[in-house]
């Protein structure tokens, strides 16, 4: 970035102008790393880019330049073009006229909540439907009934379901299967619908190693309905590819929670689209939470984070309203238990933490994996070594009960050290020794898309033993894909996954989550980050945090700079 900025600044004969231009261009790049697609640009700054930019009108006529100036904001051409194209595709969907679909009283009676009923009517009449809501507001419950009604009303309907990550696709599958089992839907759900398996968006679009989609505007996806869950994770590029591949007369349904983290890459597409007044009839926000009602602590904590406007005194308010600080302890998980929150503060100065204190913190974070270790010990004590499906599913279920979530990768409470420390304790508890990097029960996560293995970035599997060609060897089972892969075939870069970054946890759900926020993470924290972390939990949240970091996380909102809302509004006007 620095080299390119210096190179394009050579157009200036003045050394001072070259220096100023280089600094401004680097600021544009820096904004991209924070997820912003553009940067405010004054007239004097625009002069620094003289000869290097096109106006939005010129760029719309395919005049290509390194930068585009649009509505007092400066873009790299690539991101302006992505926003411009995405706005065109959104407008096309918005203006699409669908054949009339009249809902019967019996179909409307499948939903009682007024916003959920409104969502069903919206999908029946619109090509683009955006359904948002916090955790437990029934997004998937509503979707299942909408899909059942469409399946009944439109013969031979072709439906695709997808999510940005493998884990989110797995969660979508589990939630849909649970909803489809409702006796009220028995006459509306076909066997084909029950077998419908959500996949990643990359698989849906046929994105290979070249990152060029198999399906696009000239070869659209062959479906009548396309559903995308966890749509807050959509970045500009992926959203543009998706909407480009939507065929005429196809319904696109986006589900998500805009209060969660935005995409890792540039853009906050879901949040931008729901701000466009012209899309009001294409958007329904669900408000009634069944999982976290007014009495549930996790729901009250999520509400506290959303509504908080101050930093000074926020922790005192939090402790008074929800939970006093203490120490993390072991909590037995039961189906009937009420929500619980634990809060423990770290010393503000990391230099004040001794080795013995660090060891104690890791022991406390290990409490949540006690059920997993017990399931592994039970598995290892049985013979033969090759286990049946039920035993393996029991281990997987115990693993998914709990996860440690961190904001950072490095440091004593970063991802790398946490996984090392928890792994040591799991090996001790199960009396195993590693063979190379492998052992029974090692959870691993893919860090990139491997198209030969059919695995996507974020897919999580657990290592077991399997018989191959008469020999017992390690193999990893990926529950989201119902797929076995020999451990020896997996890349060296695969990561142990007792702890995840909060970004990687998005789309997942655990009975108990531990959230760790040390002082090193302070600059990365935001309301969206802590909100996403705590709403991964169904029953228990344990927080181990430096005071300053937790206060920041509860007070700082991330606002990404984007021109997408304005472009969609202009295109539709």
mmCIF file with all atom_site columns, N, CA and C in Angstrom, residues 24 27-28 31 36 38-43 45-46 69-75 561:
data_model
loop_
_atom_site.group_PDB
_atom_site.id
_atom_site.type_symbol
_atom_site.label_atom_id
_atom_site.label_alt_id
_atom_site.label_comp_id
_atom_site.label_asym_id
_atom_site.label_entity_id
_atom_site.label_seq_id
_atom_site.pdbx_PDB_ins_code
_atom_site.Cartn_x
_atom_site.Cartn_y
_atom_site.Cartn_z
_atom_site.occupancy
_atom_site.B_iso_or_equiv
_atom_site.pdbx_formal_charge
_atom_site.auth_seq_id
_atom_site.auth_comp_id
_atom_site.auth_asym_id
_atom_site.auth_atom_id
_atom_site.pdbx_PDB_model_num
ATOM 1  N N  . UNK A 1 24  ? -2.590  10.959 2.165  1.00 0.00 ? 24  UNK A N  1
ATOM 2  C CA . UNK A 1 24  ? -4.033  10.848 1.962  1.00 0.00 ? 24  UNK A CA 1
ATOM 3  C C  . UNK A 1 24  ? -4.404  9.493  1.361  1.00 0.00 ? 24  UNK A C  1
ATOM 4  N N  . UNK A 1 27  ? -4.381  6.925  3.949  1.00 0.00 ? 27  UNK A N  1
ATOM 5  C CA . UNK A 1 27  ? -5.575  7.021  4.799  1.00 0.00 ? 27  UNK A CA 1
ATOM 6  C C  . UNK A 1 27  ? -6.761  6.292  4.166  1.00 0.00 ? 27  UNK A C  1
ATOM 7  N N  . UNK A 1 28  ? -6.851  6.361  2.839  1.00 0.00 ? 28  UNK A N  1
ATOM 8  C CA . UNK A 1 28  ? -7.918  5.650  2.128  1.00 0.00 ? 28  UNK A CA 1
ATOM 9  C C  . UNK A 1 28  ? -7.749  4.140  2.331  1.00 0.00 ? 28  UNK A C  1
ATOM 10 N N  . UNK A 1 31  ? -8.706  3.110  5.822  1.00 0.00 ? 31  UNK A N  1
ATOM 11 C CA . UNK A 1 31  ? -10.159 3.036  5.993  1.00 0.00 ? 31  UNK A CA 1
ATOM 12 C C  . UNK A 1 31  ? -10.697 1.693  5.515  1.00 0.00 ? 31  UNK A C  1
ATOM 13 N N  . UNK A 1 36  ? -14.489 0.304  5.957  1.00 0.00 ? 36  UNK A N  1
ATOM 14 C CA . UNK A 1 36  ? -15.122 1.427  5.262  1.00 0.00 ? 36  UNK A CA 1
ATOM 15 C C  . UNK A 1 36  ? -14.878 1.308  3.762  1.00 0.00 ? 36  UNK A C  1
ATOM 16 N N  . UNK A 1 38  ? -15.320 3.934  1.744  1.00 0.00 ? 38  UNK A N  1
ATOM 17 C CA . UNK A 1 38  ? -14.946 5.255  1.246  1.00 0.00 ? 38  UNK A CA 1
ATOM 18 C C  . UNK A 1 38  ? -14.497 6.142  2.399  1.00 0.00 ? 38  UNK A C  1
ATOM 19 N N  . UNK A 1 39  ? -14.071 7.354  2.055  1.00 0.00 ? 39  UNK A N  1
ATOM 20 C CA . UNK A 1 39  ? -13.548 8.290  3.051  1.00 0.00 ? 39  UNK A CA 1
ATOM 21 C C  . UNK A 1 39  ? -14.039 9.698  2.681  1.00 0.00 ? 39  UNK A C  1
ATOM 22 N N  . UNK A 1 40  ? -14.416 10.534 3.663  1.00 0.00 ? 40  UNK A N  1
ATOM 23 C CA . UNK A 1 40  ? -14.800 11.918 3.327  1.00 0.00 ? 40  UNK A CA 1
ATOM 24 C C  . UNK A 1 40  ? -13.648 12.624 2.609  1.00 0.00 ? 40  UNK A C  1
ATOM 25 N N  . UNK A 1 41  ? -13.992 13.467 1.668  1.00 0.00 ? 41  UNK A N  1
ATOM 26 C CA . UNK A 1 41  ? -12.951 14.100 0.855  1.00 0.00 ? 41  UNK A CA 1
ATOM 27 C C  . UNK A 1 41  ? -13.269 15.575 0.624  1.00 0.00 ? 41  UNK A C  1
ATOM 28 N N  . UNK A 1 42  ? -12.391 16.455 1.070  1.00 0.00 ? 42  UNK A N  1
ATOM 29 C CA . UNK A 1 42  ? -12.555 17.901 0.870  1.00 0.00 ? 42  UNK A CA 1
ATOM 30 C C  . UNK A 1 42  ? -12.021 18.290 -0.505 1.00 0.00 ? 42  UNK A C  1
ATOM 31 N N  . UNK A 1 43  ? -12.293 19.518 -0.917 1.00 0.00 ? 43  UNK A N  1
ATOM 32 C CA . UNK A 1 43  ? -11.807 20.003 -2.203 1.00 0.00 ? 43  UNK A CA 1
ATOM 33 C C  . UNK A 1 43  ? -10.277 20.002 -2.250 1.00 0.00 ? 43  UNK A C  1
ATOM 34 N N  . UNK A 1 45  ? -8.236  18.067 -0.599 1.00 0.00 ? 45  UNK A N  1
ATOM 35 C CA . UNK A 1 45  ? -7.760  16.677 -0.688 1.00 0.00 ? 45  UNK A CA 1
ATOM 36 C C  . UNK A 1 45  ? -7.982  16.132 -2.090 1.00 0.00 ? 45  UNK A C  1
ATOM 37 N N  . UNK A 1 46  ? -9.097  16.533 -2.708 1.00 0.00 ? 46  UNK A N  1
ATOM 38 C CA . UNK A 1 46  ? -9.385  16.071 -4.060 1.00 0.00 ? 46  UNK A CA 1
ATOM 39 C C  . UNK A 1 46  ? -8.320  16.567 -5.034 1.00 0.00 ? 46  UNK A C  1
ATOM 40 N N  . UNK A 1 69  ? -14.748 9.891  -7.147 1.00 0.00 ? 69  UNK A N  1
ATOM 41 C CA . UNK A 1 69  ? -15.278 10.909 -6.233 1.00 0.00 ? 69  UNK A CA 1
ATOM 42 C C  . UNK A 1 69  ? -16.792 10.922 -6.380 1.00 0.00 ? 69  UNK A C  1
ATOM 43 N N  . UNK A 1 70  ? -17.496 10.672 -5.260 1.00 0.00 ? 70  UNK A N  1
ATOM 44 C CA . UNK A 1 70  ? -18.943 10.544 -5.306 1.00 0.00 ? 70  UNK A CA 1
ATOM 45 C C  . UNK A 1 70  ? -19.534 11.083 -4.003 1.00 0.00 ? 70  UNK A C  1
ATOM 46 N N  . UNK A 1 71  ? -20.375 12.114 -4.102 1.00 0.00 ? 71  UNK A N  1
ATOM 47 C CA . UNK A 1 71  ? -21.076 12.700 -2.957 1.00 0.00 ? 71  UNK A CA 1
ATOM 48 C C  . UNK A 1 71  ? -20.104 13.058 -1.820 1.00 0.00 ? 71  UNK A C  1
ATOM 49 N N  . UNK A 1 72  ? -19.048 13.771 -2.197 1.00 0.00 ? 72  UNK A N  1
ATOM 50 C CA . UNK A 1 72  ? -18.043 14.272 -1.260 1.00 0.00 ? 72  UNK A CA 1
ATOM 51 C C  . UNK A 1 72  ? -17.296 13.146 -0.526 1.00 0.00 ? 72  UNK A C  1
ATOM 52 N N  . UNK A 1 73  ? -17.248 12.005 -1.163 1.00 0.00 ? 73  UNK A N  1
ATOM 53 C CA . UNK A 1 73  ? -16.494 10.876 -0.610 1.00 0.00 ? 73  UNK A CA 1
ATOM 54 C C  . UNK A 1 73  ? -15.592 10.310 -1.701 1.00 0.00 ? 73  UNK A C  1
ATOM 55 N N  . UNK A 1 74  ? -14.451 9.791  -1.293 1.00 0.00 ? 74  UNK A N  1
ATOM 56 C CA . UNK A 1 74  ? -13.502 9.231  -2.255 1.00 0.00 ? 74  UNK A CA 1
ATOM 57 C C  . UNK A 1 74  ? -13.416 7.714  -2.061 1.00 0.00 ? 74  UNK A C  1
ATOM 58 N N  . UNK A 1 75  ? -13.431 7.003  -3.160 1.00 0.00 ? 75  UNK A N  1
ATOM 59 C CA . UNK A 1 75  ? -13.383 5.543  -3.169 1.00 0.00 ? 75  UNK A CA 1
ATOM 60 C C  . UNK A 1 75  ? -12.186 5.058  -3.991 1.00 0.00 ? 75  UNK A C  1
ATOM 61 N N  . UNK A 1 561 ? -18.292 3.578  7.215  1.00 0.00 ? 561 UNK A N  1
ATOM 62 C CA . UNK A 1 561 ? -18.630 4.593  6.205  1.00 0.00 ? 561 UNK A CA 1
ATOM 63 C C  . UNK A 1 561 ? -18.916 3.878  4.883  1.00 0.00 ? 561 UNK A C  1
#
